[in-house]
CSV table of N, CA and C in Angstrom, one decimal:
chain,number,residue,atom,x,y,z
A,1,MET,N,-268.3,-62.9,-67.7
A,1,MET,CA,-267.5,-62.3,-67.4
A,1,MET,C,-266.0,-62.0,-67.9
A,2,GLU,N,-265.4,-61.0,-67.9
A,2,GLU,CA,-263.9,-60.9,-68.3
A,2,GLU,C,-262.8,-61.2,-67.5
A,3,ILE,N,-262.5,-61.8,-68.0
A,3,ILE,CA,-260.7,-62.1,-67.4
A,3,ILE,C,-259.7,-60.9,-67.6
A,4,THR,N,-259.4,-60.7,-66.3
A,4,THR,CA,-258.1,-59.6,-66.1
A,4,THR,C,-257.2,-60.4,-66.2
A,5,GLU,N,-256.3,-59.4,-66.5
A,5,GLU,CA,-254.6,-60.2,-66.5
A,5,GLU,C,-254.1,-59.1,-65.3
A,6,SER,N,-253.5,-59.5,-64.6
A,6,SER,CA,-252.5,-58.7,-63.6
A,6,SER,C,-251.2,-59.4,-63.6
A,7,SER,N,-250.3,-58.2,-63.1
A,7,SER,CA,-249.1,-59.0,-63.0
A,7,SER,C,-248.1,-58.0,-61.9
A,8,GLU,N,-247.4,-59.0,-61.2
A,8,GLU,CA,-246.6,-58.3,-60.3
A,8,GLU,C,-245.1,-58.1,-60.9
A,9,ARG,N,-244.6,-57.0,-60.5
A,9,ARG,CA,-243.2,-57.1,-60.8
A,9,ARG,C,-242.3,-56.7,-59.6
A,10,ILE,N,-241.1,-57.4,-59.4
A,10,ILE,CA,-240.3,-58.0,-58.3
A,10,ILE,C,-239.2,-57.1,-58.4
A,11,LEU,N,-239.1,-55.8,-57.2
A,11,LEU,CA,-237.8,-54.5,-57.8
A,11,LEU,C,-236.6,-55.6,-57.7
A,12,GLU,N,-235.7,-55.8,-58.4
A,12,GLU,CA,-234.2,-56.6,-58.1
A,12,GLU,C,-233.5,-56.2,-57.0
A,13,ASN,N,-233.7,-54.7,-56.4
A,13,ASN,CA,-232.7,-54.1,-55.6
A,13,ASN,C,-233.3,-53.8,-54.3
A,14,GLU,N,-232.7,-54.4,-53.0
A,14,GLU,CA,-233.9,-54.3,-52.1
A,14,GLU,C,-233.2,-53.1,-51.3
A,15,ILE,N,-233.9,-52.9,-50.7
A,15,ILE,CA,-233.6,-51.6,-49.7
A,15,ILE,C,-231.9,-51.6,-49.3
A,16,ASP,N,-231.5,-52.2,-48.6
A,16,ASP,CA,-230.2,-52.0,-48.6
A,16,ASP,C,-229.3,-52.2,-49.4
A,17,GLU,N,-229.2,-52.9,-50.5
A,17,GLU,CA,-228.3,-51.9,-51.7
A,17,GLU,C,-228.7,-51.1,-52.3
A,18,THR,N,-229.8,-50.5,-52.1
A,18,THR,CA,-230.2,-49.0,-52.4
A,18,THR,C,-229.0,-48.4,-51.6
A,19,ILE,N,-229.2,-48.6,-50.5
A,19,ILE,CA,-228.4,-47.9,-49.2
A,19,ILE,C,-226.9,-47.6,-49.7
A,20,ASN,N,-226.5,-48.6,-49.8
A,20,ASN,CA,-225.0,-48.9,-50.6
A,20,ASN,C,-224.5,-48.1,-51.5
A,21,ASP,N,-225.6,-48.1,-52.8
A,21,ASP,CA,-225.4,-47.3,-53.9
A,21,ASP,C,-225.2,-46.1,-53.7
A,22,SER,N,-226.0,-45.5,-52.5
A,22,SER,CA,-226.2,-44.0,-52.7
A,22,SER,C,-224.9,-43.6,-51.8
A,23,GLU,N,-224.1,-44.7,-50.8
A,23,GLU,CA,-222.7,-44.5,-50.1
A,23,GLU,C,-221.6,-44.1,-51.2
A,24,GLU,N,-222.0,-45.4,-52.0
A,24,GLU,CA,-221.0,-44.6,-53.2
A,24,GLU,C,-220.7,-43.6,-54.0
A,25,ILE,N,-222.2,-42.9,-54.5
A,25,ILE,CA,-222.8,-41.6,-55.0
A,25,ILE,C,-221.9,-40.8,-54.3
A,26,GLU,N,-221.8,-40.8,-52.6
A,26,GLU,CA,-221.5,-39.5,-52.0
A,26,GLU,C,-220.4,-39.7,-51.6
A,27,SER,N,-219.4,-40.6,-52.1
A,27,SER,CA,-218.3,-40.6,-51.2
A,27,SER,C,-217.4,-40.2,-52.9
A,28,GLN,N,-218.0,-40.2,-54.1
A,28,GLN,CA,-217.0,-39.5,-54.9
A,28,GLN,C,-216.6,-37.8,-54.6
A,29,PRO,N,-215.5,-37.9,-55.0
A,29,PRO,CA,-214.7,-36.6,-54.6
A,29,PRO,C,-215.1,-35.5,-55.7
A,30,ARG,N,-215.6,-34.2,-54.7
A,30,ARG,CA,-215.9,-33.1,-55.0
A,30,ARG,C,-214.7,-32.1,-56.4
A,31,ALA,N,-215.2,-31.7,-57.1
A,31,ALA,CA,-214.3,-30.7,-57.9
A,31,ALA,C,-213.7,-29.5,-57.1
A,32,LYS,N,-212.7,-29.3,-57.0
A,32,LYS,CA,-212.1,-28.2,-56.5
A,32,LYS,C,-212.2,-26.9,-57.3
A,33,ARG,N,-212.6,-25.8,-56.6
A,33,ARG,CA,-212.7,-24.2,-57.2
A,33,ARG,C,-211.8,-23.9,-58.2
A,34,GLY,N,-210.3,-24.1,-57.7
A,34,GLY,CA,-209.0,-23.7,-58.1
A,34,GLY,C,-208.6,-25.1,-58.8
A,35,LYS,N,-207.2,-24.7,-59.1
A,35,LYS,CA,-206.5,-25.6,-60.1
A,35,LYS,C,-205.6,-26.4,-59.0
A,36,GLY,N,-205.7,-26.3,-57.7
A,36,GLY,CA,-204.6,-26.9,-56.8
A,36,GLY,C,-203.3,-27.1,-57.5
A,37,LEU,N,-202.7,-26.4,-58.2
A,37,LEU,CA,-201.5,-26.2,-58.6
A,37,LEU,C,-200.4,-25.6,-57.4
A,38,VAL,N,-199.1,-25.9,-57.5
A,38,VAL,CA,-198.2,-25.6,-56.3
A,38,VAL,C,-197.3,-24.8,-57.6
A,39,TYR,N,-197.0,-23.6,-56.9
A,39,TYR,CA,-196.0,-22.6,-58.2
A,39,TYR,C,-194.2,-22.6,-57.2
A,40,ASP,N,-193.6,-22.8,-57.8
A,40,ASP,CA,-192.0,-22.7,-57.5
A,40,ASP,C,-191.7,-21.3,-57.9
A,41,HIS,N,-191.0,-20.4,-56.9
A,41,HIS,CA,-190.3,-19.4,-57.5
A,41,HIS,C,-189.2,-19.6,-58.8
A,42,LEU,N,-189.2,-19.0,-60.0
A,42,LEU,CA,-188.5,-19.3,-60.8
A,42,LEU,C,-187.2,-18.2,-60.6
A,43,CYS,N,-187.8,-17.1,-61.1
A,43,CYS,CA,-186.8,-15.7,-60.8
A,43,CYS,C,-187.0,-14.4,-60.6
A,44,ASN,N,-186.3,-13.6,-60.9
A,44,ASN,CA,-186.6,-12.0,-60.0
A,44,ASN,C,-186.7,-11.6,-61.7
A,45,PHE,N,-187.0,-10.8,-61.9
A,45,PHE,CA,-186.6,-10.1,-63.3
A,45,PHE,C,-186.9,-7.9,-62.9
A,46,GLU,N,-186.0,-7.4,-63.8
A,46,GLU,CA,-186.5,-5.9,-63.4
A,46,GLU,C,-187.2,-5.5,-64.4
A,47,SER,N,-187.5,-5.3,-65.4
A,47,SER,CA,-188.3,-4.9,-66.2
A,47,SER,C,-189.4,-5.7,-66.5
A,48,PHE,N,-190.9,-4.9,-66.6
A,48,PHE,CA,-191.8,-6.0,-67.5
A,48,PHE,C,-191.7,-6.4,-68.8
A,49,GLU,N,-191.1,-4.9,-69.4
A,49,GLU,CA,-190.4,-4.8,-70.9
A,49,GLU,C,-189.8,-6.3,-71.0
A,50,THR,N,-188.9,-6.2,-70.4
A,50,THR,CA,-187.4,-7.0,-70.6
A,50,THR,C,-188.5,-8.7,-70.4
A,51,ILE,N,-189.1,-8.7,-69.1
A,51,ILE,CA,-189.4,-10.4,-68.9
A,51,ILE,C,-190.4,-10.4,-70.2
A,52,SER,N,-191.2,-9.5,-70.7
A,52,SER,CA,-192.3,-10.1,-71.6
A,52,SER,C,-191.3,-10.6,-72.9
A,53,GLU,N,-190.6,-9.6,-73.6
A,53,GLU,CA,-190.0,-10.0,-74.4
A,53,GLU,C,-189.3,-11.6,-74.2
A,54,GLU,N,-188.6,-11.9,-72.7
A,54,GLU,CA,-188.7,-13.0,-72.6
A,54,GLU,C,-189.3,-14.4,-73.1
A,55,ILE,N,-190.7,-13.9,-72.0
A,55,ILE,CA,-191.4,-14.9,-72.6
A,55,ILE,C,-191.9,-15.1,-73.8
A,56,LYS,N,-192.2,-13.9,-74.7
A,56,LYS,CA,-192.1,-14.1,-76.4
A,56,LYS,C,-191.5,-14.9,-77.2
A,57,ASN,N,-190.0,-15.0,-76.3
A,57,ASN,CA,-189.4,-16.1,-77.2
A,57,ASN,C,-188.6,-17.0,-76.7
A,58,GLY,N,-189.6,-17.2,-75.5
A,58,GLY,CA,-189.2,-18.7,-75.1
A,58,GLY,C,-188.5,-19.1,-74.5
A,59,LYS,N,-187.9,-17.8,-73.9
A,59,LYS,CA,-186.5,-18.1,-73.1
A,59,LYS,C,-187.0,-18.4,-71.3
A,60,ILE,N,-187.9,-18.4,-70.7
A,60,ILE,CA,-188.7,-18.4,-69.8
A,60,ILE,C,-189.2,-19.7,-70.0
A,61,GLY,N,-188.3,-21.2,-69.0
A,61,GLY,CA,-188.9,-22.3,-68.7
A,61,GLY,C,-188.6,-22.9,-70.1
A,62,HIS,N,-188.0,-22.2,-71.4
A,62,HIS,CA,-187.8,-23.2,-72.6
A,62,HIS,C,-189.3,-23.4,-73.1
A,63,ASN,N,-189.7,-22.3,-73.1
A,63,ASN,CA,-191.5,-22.9,-73.8
A,63,ASN,C,-192.1,-21.5,-74.0
A,64,GLN,N,-192.8,-21.9,-74.8
A,64,GLN,CA,-193.8,-20.5,-75.6
A,64,GLN,C,-195.6,-20.6,-74.5
A,65,TRP,N,-195.7,-19.5,-73.9
A,65,TRP,CA,-196.6,-19.2,-73.0
A,65,TRP,C,-198.0,-18.4,-73.4
A,66,ILE,N,-198.8,-18.5,-73.5
A,66,ILE,CA,-200.0,-17.6,-74.1
A,66,ILE,C,-200.5,-17.1,-72.7
A,67,PHE,N,-200.6,-15.7,-72.7
A,67,PHE,CA,-200.7,-14.6,-71.6
A,67,PHE,C,-202.4,-15.0,-71.4
A,68,CYS,N,-202.9,-15.2,-70.2
A,68,CYS,CA,-204.4,-15.4,-70.1
A,68,CYS,C,-205.3,-14.3,-69.3
A,69,GLY,N,-204.3,-13.6,-68.6
A,69,GLY,CA,-205.1,-12.6,-67.8
A,69,GLY,C,-204.5,-11.8,-66.7
A,70,LEU,N,-204.8,-11.0,-66.1
A,70,LEU,CA,-204.1,-9.6,-65.3
A,70,LEU,C,-205.1,-10.2,-63.9
A,71,LYS,N,-204.6,-10.3,-63.0
A,71,LYS,CA,-205.8,-10.6,-61.0
A,71,LYS,C,-205.0,-9.4,-60.5
A,72,ASN,N,-205.6,-8.7,-60.0
A,72,ASN,CA,-205.1,-8.1,-58.8
A,72,ASN,C,-205.4,-8.5,-57.6
A,73,THR,N,-204.4,-9.0,-56.6
A,73,THR,CA,-204.3,-9.5,-55.7
A,73,THR,C,-204.1,-8.7,-54.4
A,74,GLN,N,-204.2,-9.1,-53.3
A,74,GLN,CA,-203.7,-8.5,-51.9
A,74,GLN,C,-202.0,-8.4,-52.0
A,75,ASN,N,-201.7,-9.7,-52.8
A,75,ASN,CA,-200.2,-9.6,-53.0
A,75,ASN,C,-199.5,-8.7,-53.7
A,76,GLY,N,-200.6,-8.2,-54.5
A,76,GLY,CA,-199.8,-7.5,-56.1
A,76,GLY,C,-200.4,-8.0,-57.4
A,77,ASP,N,-199.8,-7.5,-58.5
A,77,ASP,CA,-200.5,-8.0,-59.8
A,77,ASP,C,-200.1,-9.0,-60.1
A,78,LYS,N,-201.3,-10.3,-60.8
A,78,LYS,CA,-200.6,-11.6,-60.9
A,78,LYS,C,-200.9,-11.1,-62.5
A,79,TYR,N,-200.3,-11.6,-63.6
A,79,TYR,CA,-199.8,-11.9,-64.8
A,79,TYR,C,-200.3,-13.3,-65.0
A,80,TRP,N,-201.0,-14.0,-65.5
A,80,TRP,CA,-200.9,-15.3,-65.9
A,80,TRP,C,-200.8,-15.4,-67.3
A,81,TYR,N,-199.9,-16.9,-67.0
A,81,TYR,CA,-199.6,-17.3,-68.6
A,81,TYR,C,-199.8,-18.7,-68.6
A,82,ASP,N,-200.6,-19.4,-69.3
A,82,ASP,CA,-200.4,-20.9,-70.0
A,82,ASP,C,-199.9,-21.1,-70.9
A,83,CYS,N,-199.3,-22.5,-70.3
A,83,CYS,CA,-198.7,-23.4,-71.4
A,83,CYS,C,-199.2,-23.1,-72.8
A,84,SER,N,-198.5,-23.0,-74.0
A,84,SER,CA,-198.9,-22.9,-75.0
A,84,SER,C,-199.7,-24.3,-75.7
A,85,PHE,N,-199.2,-25.1,-75.1
A,85,PHE,CA,-200.1,-26.5,-74.9
A,85,PHE,C,-201.1,-26.6,-74.4
A,86,SER,N,-201.1,-26.0,-73.8
A,86,SER,CA,-202.6,-25.8,-72.9
A,86,SER,C,-203.9,-26.4,-73.3
A,87,LYS,N,-204.2,-26.1,-75.2
A,87,LYS,CA,-205.3,-26.7,-75.7
A,87,LYS,C,-205.2,-28.1,-75.7
A,88,HIS,N,-204.1,-29.3,-75.9
A,88,HIS,CA,-203.5,-30.2,-75.9
A,88,HIS,C,-203.9,-31.1,-74.2
A,89,GLY,N,-204.1,-30.1,-73.4
A,89,GLY,CA,-204.2,-31.2,-72.2
A,89,GLY,C,-203.1,-30.3,-71.4
A,90,CYS,N,-201.8,-29.9,-71.9
A,90,CYS,CA,-200.7,-29.4,-70.8
A,90,CYS,C,-201.5,-28.4,-69.8
A,91,LYS,N,-201.1,-28.5,-68.4
A,91,LYS,CA,-201.7,-28.0,-67.3
A,91,LYS,C,-200.3,-27.2,-66.5
A,92,VAL,N,-199.6,-26.7,-67.5
A,92,VAL,CA,-198.3,-25.8,-66.5
A,92,VAL,C,-198.9,-24.6,-66.5
A,93,ARG,N,-198.9,-23.8,-65.9
A,93,ARG,CA,-199.2,-22.3,-65.7
A,93,ARG,C,-198.0,-21.6,-65.0
A,94,MET,N,-198.1,-20.3,-65.6
A,94,MET,CA,-196.9,-19.7,-64.8
A,94,MET,C,-197.3,-18.3,-64.9
A,95,PHE,N,-197.0,-17.4,-63.5
A,95,PHE,CA,-197.1,-16.4,-63.4
A,95,PHE,C,-196.4,-15.2,-62.9
A,96,LEU,N,-196.3,-14.0,-63.2
A,96,LEU,CA,-195.4,-12.7,-62.9
A,96,LEU,C,-195.9,-12.3,-61.7
A,97,LEU,N,-195.3,-11.6,-60.7
A,97,LEU,CA,-196.0,-11.1,-59.6
A,97,LEU,C,-195.4,-10.0,-59.3
A,98,ILE,N,-196.1,-9.0,-59.4
A,98,ILE,CA,-195.2,-7.5,-59.2
A,98,ILE,C,-196.1,-6.8,-58.1
A,99,THR,N,-195.1,-6.5,-56.6
A,99,THR,CA,-195.9,-6.2,-55.6
A,99,THR,C,-196.0,-5.0,-55.7
A,100,SER,N,-196.8,-4.6,-54.3
A,100,SER,CA,-196.7,-3.2,-54.1
A,100,SER,C,-195.0,-2.4,-53.7
A,101,ASP,N,-194.2,-3.3,-53.2
A,101,ASP,CA,-192.9,-2.7,-53.5
A,101,ASP,C,-192.1,-2.9,-54.2
A,102,ASN,N,-192.3,-3.0,-55.1
A,102,ASN,CA,-192.0,-3.1,-56.9
A,102,ASN,C,-190.9,-4.3,-57.3
A,103,VAL,N,-191.5,-5.7,-56.3
A,103,VAL,CA,-190.6,-6.8,-56.3
A,103,VAL,C,-191.3,-7.7,-57.6
A,104,LYS,N,-190.3,-7.9,-58.7
A,104,LYS,CA,-191.0,-8.5,-59.9
A,104,LYS,C,-190.4,-9.8,-59.7
A,105,ARG,N,-191.5,-11.1,-59.6
A,105,ARG,CA,-191.4,-12.3,-59.5
A,105,ARG,C,-191.7,-13.0,-60.2
A,106,VAL,N,-191.0,-14.1,-60.8
A,106,VAL,CA,-191.8,-15.2,-61.7
A,106,VAL,C,-192.0,-16.3,-61.1
A,107,PHE,N,-193.4,-17.4,-60.7
A,107,PHE,CA,-193.2,-18.1,-60.7
A,107,PHE,C,-193.7,-19.0,-61.6
A,108,VAL,N,-193.5,-20.7,-61.5
A,108,VAL,CA,-194.4,-21.9,-62.7
A,108,VAL,C,-194.7,-22.9,-61.5
A,109,SER,N,-195.7,-23.2,-62.4
A,109,SER,CA,-196.3,-24.6,-61.5
A,109,SER,C,-195.3,-25.9,-61.5
A,110,ASN,N,-195.1,-26.8,-60.5
A,110,ASN,CA,-194.2,-27.7,-60.2
A,110,ASN,C,-194.6,-28.8,-61.0
A,111,ASN,N,-196.0,-28.9,-61.9
A,111,ASN,CA,-196.1,-30.4,-62.1
A,111,ASN,C,-195.4,-30.2,-63.9
A,112,GLU,N,-195.3,-31.5,-64.3
A,112,GLU,CA,-194.6,-31.7,-65.8
A,112,GLU,C,-195.4,-31.1,-67.3
A,113,HIS,N,-194.9,-30.8,-67.8
A,113,HIS,CA,-195.2,-30.4,-69.1
A,113,HIS,C,-195.7,-31.7,-70.0
A,114,ASP,N,-196.8,-32.0,-70.5
A,114,ASP,CA,-197.2,-33.0,-71.3
A,114,ASP,C,-197.9,-32.7,-72.6
A,115,ASN,N,-198.3,-33.5,-73.4
A,115,ASN,CA,-198.9,-33.3,-74.4
A,115,ASN,C,-198.4,-32.2,-75.3
A,116,HIS,N,-197.3,-32.4,-75.5
A,116,HIS,CA,-196.5,-31.4,-76.2
A,116,HIS,C,-196.2,-32.2,-77.7
A,117,GLU,N,-196.0,-31.4,-78.6
A,117,GLU,CA,-195.8,-31.7,-80.2
A,117,GLU,C,-194.3,-32.8,-80.2
A,118,GLU,N,-193.2,-32.1,-79.3
A,118,GLU,CA,-192.2,-32.8,-79.9
A,118,GLU,C,-192.5,-33.8,-79.1
A,119,ASP,N,-193.4,-34.3,-77.9
A,119,ASP,CA,-193.0,-35.6,-77.5
A,119,ASP,C,-194.1,-36.8,-78.2
A,120,ALA,N,-194.9,-36.1,-78.9
A,120,ALA,CA,-195.7,-36.7,-80.3
A,120,ALA,C,-194.9,-36.8,-81.1
A,121,ARG,N,-193.8,-36.0,-81.7
A,121,ARG,CA,-192.7,-36.1,-83.0
A,121,ARG,C,-191.7,-37.1,-82.4
A,122,ASP,N,-191.5,-37.3,-81.3
A,122,ASP,CA,-190.2,-38.3,-80.5
A,122,ASP,C,-191.3,-39.4,-80.7
A,123,ALA,N,-192.7,-39.8,-80.4
A,123,ALA,CA,-193.4,-41.2,-80.1
A,123,ALA,C,-193.3,-41.7,-81.8
A,124,SER,N,-193.5,-40.5,-82.6
A,124,SER,CA,-194.0,-41.6,-83.9
A,124,SER,C,-192.7,-41.9,-84.5
A,125,ALA,N,-191.6,-41.2,-84.3
A,125,ALA,CA,-190.1,-41.3,-85.1
A,125,ALA,C,-189.8,-42.5,-84.4
A,126,THR,N,-189.8,-43.1,-83.2
A,126,THR,CA,-189.5,-44.1,-82.6
A,126,THR,C,-190.1,-45.7,-83.1
A,127,THR,N,-191.6,-45.4,-83.3
A,127,THR,CA,-192.5,-46.8,-83.6
A,127,THR,C,-192.2,-47.0,-85.1
A,128,SER,N,-192.0,-45.7,-85.9
A,128,SER,CA,-191.7,-46.1,-87.2
A,128,SER,C,-190.3,-46.3,-87.5
A,129,LEU,N,-189.1,-46.3,-86.3
A,129,LEU,CA,-187.8,-46.9,-86.6
A,129,LEU,C,-187.8,-48.8,-86.2
A,130,ARG,N,-189.4,-49.2,-85.6
A,130,ARG,CA,-189.5,-50.3,-85.6
A,130,ARG,C,-190.0,-51.1,-86.0
């Protein structure tokens, strides 16, 4: 007669622990569809050509901006711009709003600029002085 070996394996997690684990997974926040930014009115402008030139020269918000696209909304046409350091993680955005009444406004998100090269240069200069 052949002797067969059998073994039992005991699961480490009891049913109660599994339920607790599932509650932890469910409590994680879901990603929002939008970026959830709050925009502040910066200024009004007279002509689109003038404001475009000021954006290119870095006079708006003392920053360089990258055009991201145009979106037609019920409030008017929105010309979207991202901070030029958005590839490095800066999340500041700006848009130009031109309403059907021909009112032209500039809005900038109220979060702080981060991950800019100037900040990196300043940090490296202070560490080299130490």
